[in-house]
C-alpha cells in the first residue's frame, strides 16, 4: 500500500483540461438570477418553483426561480453559509433538507431585512408553484406560505416503483396540471394559459437536448474528452434556462469542441485518465472544487450519474404539439422523475457500467436529502457482485458545509482507488 | 386489569412472539402496513390480518449495510428487522410513499427479505381537488384487487362495511379511554396509553376490543395520587413510538399527560370512517378530510399551529411536549413554525427528540425540569 502511494505521488500531477464553451454558462446563469431581481424591481410578478413546474410559469412569461438551481447557484457563489445560519437562528433544525433551510434562510432575510449579498438573494415571490417529486418540495412551499401568505399551489409528481404504474401516474399528473395548476395560474394572471408559448419552449428544448445527447455520446470514449462536472454546469440550458434559442447554439458549440478534442487526442484529464467512475447522488454544488480536486489527484474522471442523466434523456419523445402530455410523459415514461427510485436506478447503472467502461462507483450520500440515498448500499452490492467493480459511500451534503468532512472523504476515496487499482491490475 | 395490561405490554415489547402466537391460533395471514395512512380495514375485509409496522427495541446492526444512520428510527428498524429475518412472521407488507424514507423501503425489502406479498400503493399528498379523491380511490381499488388476489378471497361490500364498523368500534373505545384520562389526569400513565393504542395495531381488533372494555370498566377503580400535576399534552411523533423511559421521565418530573395527538396515540383513532354510502369512498374520505393537520399531507391553509393553539385551550393544558422523531423530514420542516405559533399564543412548549437508540436521559431530565418550572 505504501509503495502504491509513493508510486502515485511520483506520477505527474493531474489536471483537468477546461472546455472553452463552458465559460458561456456563468454569465448566463448570473443573468437569470439577476433578471428575477430586476423584474421584481420593475413591478413584474415573479414566481418561485419548488420542483420542476417552472415551464408553466415561463409559458405565461413569469420570471421564475427553480429551487435546486438556486441552491446550486448560491453554492457556486459561496452564498450558502449566511443563509443557513439565518435559518438556524429561526429555529430550523440541521437534520432538515439543506435546500429547505436555504430557502427558509432567504425568507428570514426578507422578513428581517438581513444584510445578505444581493447577488445571492431572491426577490419575494408573488406566487409559489410546487411539484411534489420529493415530499420535501411541498414542505418547502407549505412553509413559504405560512410566512409570506402568497398564492401557492402544489401538485404531486410521485416517482413510480414499477413500469406498470407509469400510465396511472401520468394520467394523475396530467389531470393535476390541467385541473389544478394551470387554472390556478390563469386565475393569478387573469388570462388564458399560453399553450403555444409552451410548445415553442419545448421545441427549443427538444432540439437542445438532442444535441446534448450527441455530447453525451462522447462520455463513451476512453479517455473521455469531458467530465461529469462539465456536464453538471451545462445542465441549466436544458433545464431552468430551457427554451432560449441560444441553448441550441450552446450544445452545438460544445459538441464541436468535444469533437475537436477527440480529433486531437485530448482527454478531459491530463496527462491521462486512470479511472472512470460512476457518481451517484447530487452534484456537490458547494464542494465541487474540493471534490473534483480529490478525484483528480487519483487521475479519476467521473463519467456518468443517474441524477445528471435526469434532464430530458429522451428528447425524441417530446412532441411540442402536445405540450402538457409531452412534459408528463418525459417525467415518467422517459425516465426523469422516475429515475430517482432505486428500482429504475439499478438497471440504469448496470447499463452504464459497460456502456461507459466504468471502474468504480462513488455514492455521494447527502446527509439532509434522503431522496437518492436509500438503496445506494444495496446497489453497490449488486453491481460489485455482477461486474466486479467496487463502490464507496461518501457522506456529506449537497450544500451544507457542516456535513462536509474532508478526513472521512479522503480515507474512503483512498480505499476505493486502491481497490480499483488492484482489480484493474488483476484484469490486465 | 393487571393481567390485561401485562398482556398488552408483552405484545408491544415483543411483537414477533405475540403476533406469531395469535397467528398460529387464528390461522390467518398477516400483513404489515406502513404507518399513518393505509386503510387497514381493506386488508381486514380481504380475510387477512393487518398489523402496523413497528420500531423494534433492538439497536440496528445488520440493517446498517442497507440504510444510513441518518434515517428515522422506524425505517432503520424495519430494514434491520427485515434483513435479520425477524419480519418473517409477516406474510405480506404494504408500503406507500409517505415520506422520502418510506419511499425506498420496498426496494430494500424486496431485495433482501421479500415476503410472500409486497405491495406498494400511491397516496396523494394534496387533498383538496376532485382529482385527489379519484386518484386515491383508484389506488384503493388497485389495493383491493391485489389483496383479493393474495388472499384468494373476493371482498364484498358487506365485508368491507363490517370491517369498517369493527374498526370504528375499536376507535370509539379508545376515545372513551382517552376521555377517562382527561377526566382524571394520572389515571392512565402515558406509557400505558401508548402501549394500549399500539397493542391494537398489533393484534386483531376483535381481540383488542374486549381488552379495551375490560380497561374501561376497571381503570376508574384505580386510586390516583392527589398531588397536583402540571397538565401537558403530547404533539407530533410521526410513525415511530417514543421510548417508554422518555414518557416516564415526563411524569417523574411532575407532569400529567392529559391528551396527545401523536400517531401511536390520538391520531390513530381520531376520525371514524362513515358507515353509510360506498365503503371504499368512505375510506378515502377519512384520509382526505381535514382532521388533525398532518405534515405528511399537503394542506397549507390548515395550520397545525392554529390547531394546537385551539386544542390546548380546550384541554386547559399548561404546556405542550413535542416529540420529534429524529430525522423525520415532514415534522422537521413543520416544527419551527408550530413552535413559533405556540410561542405567539404564550403556550409553553418543549421539544424532545425521539431516537431509536438508547440516549442519555439526564440532559432530557434537565430540560424537562426547566419546562415544569416554567409552566407551574
Ligand atoms: S430532500 Fe433532496 S430531493 Fe427533496 S428537496 Fe431536499 S434536496 Fe431536493
Ligand atoms: S417517522 Fe417520519 S421519516 Fe420516519 S417514516 Fe414516518 S414520516 Fe417518514
PDB file of C-alpha atoms in Angstrom, chain A residues 279 284-294 364-365 367 394-410 413:
ATOM      1  CA  UNK A 279     -21.230   9.273  -9.441  1.00  0.00           C
ATOM      2  CA  UNK A 284     -21.960  18.544  -4.818  1.00  0.00           C
ATOM      3  CA  UNK A 285     -22.600  22.143  -5.743  1.00  0.00           C
ATOM      4  CA  UNK A 286     -20.979  23.793  -2.771  1.00  0.00           C
ATOM      5  CA  UNK A 287     -17.995  21.471  -2.742  1.00  0.00           C
ATOM      6  CA  UNK A 288     -17.335  20.982  -6.422  1.00  0.00           C
ATOM      7  CA  UNK A 289     -13.824  22.452  -6.132  1.00  0.00           C
ATOM      8  CA  UNK A 290     -12.503  20.260  -3.298  1.00  0.00           C
ATOM      9  CA  UNK A 291     -14.227  17.100  -4.504  1.00  0.00           C
ATOM     10  CA  UNK A 292     -13.151  17.386  -8.098  1.00  0.00           C
ATOM     11  CA  UNK A 293      -9.572  18.065  -6.976  1.00  0.00           C
ATOM     12  CA  UNK A 294      -9.632  14.989  -4.778  1.00  0.00           C
ATOM     13  CA  UNK A 364     -22.470  10.753  -2.660  1.00  0.00           C
ATOM     14  CA  UNK A 365     -24.933  10.417   0.187  1.00  0.00           C
ATOM     15  CA  UNK A 367     -26.963  13.837   4.902  1.00  0.00           C
ATOM     16  CA  UNK A 394     -19.155   9.454   0.771  1.00  0.00           C
ATOM     17  CA  UNK A 395     -21.331  11.018   3.433  1.00  0.00           C
ATOM     18  CA  UNK A 396     -21.658  14.748   3.013  1.00  0.00           C
ATOM     19  CA  UNK A 397     -24.339  17.162   1.924  1.00  0.00           C
ATOM     20  CA  UNK A 398     -25.334  18.976  -1.234  1.00  0.00           C
ATOM     21  CA  UNK A 399     -24.641  22.423   0.212  1.00  0.00           C
ATOM     22  CA  UNK A 400     -24.270  22.435   3.993  1.00  0.00           C
ATOM     23  CA  UNK A 401     -20.573  22.698   4.942  1.00  0.00           C
ATOM     24  CA  UNK A 402     -21.400  21.422   8.441  1.00  0.00           C
ATOM     25  CA  UNK A 403     -21.637  17.937   6.986  1.00  0.00           C
ATOM     26  CA  UNK A 404     -18.533  18.075   4.855  1.00  0.00           C
ATOM     27  CA  UNK A 405     -15.682  16.173   6.478  1.00  0.00           C
ATOM     28  CA  UNK A 406     -12.543  16.086   4.391  1.00  0.00           C
ATOM     29  CA  UNK A 407     -10.959  13.381   6.534  1.00  0.00           C
ATOM     30  CA  UNK A 408     -13.764  10.909   6.004  1.00  0.00           C
ATOM     31  CA  UNK A 409     -13.861  11.594   2.290  1.00  0.00           C
ATOM     32  CA  UNK A 410     -10.089  11.238   1.886  1.00  0.00           C
ATOM     33  CA  UNK A 413     -11.501   7.635  -1.630  1.00  0.00           C
TER      34      UNK A 413
END
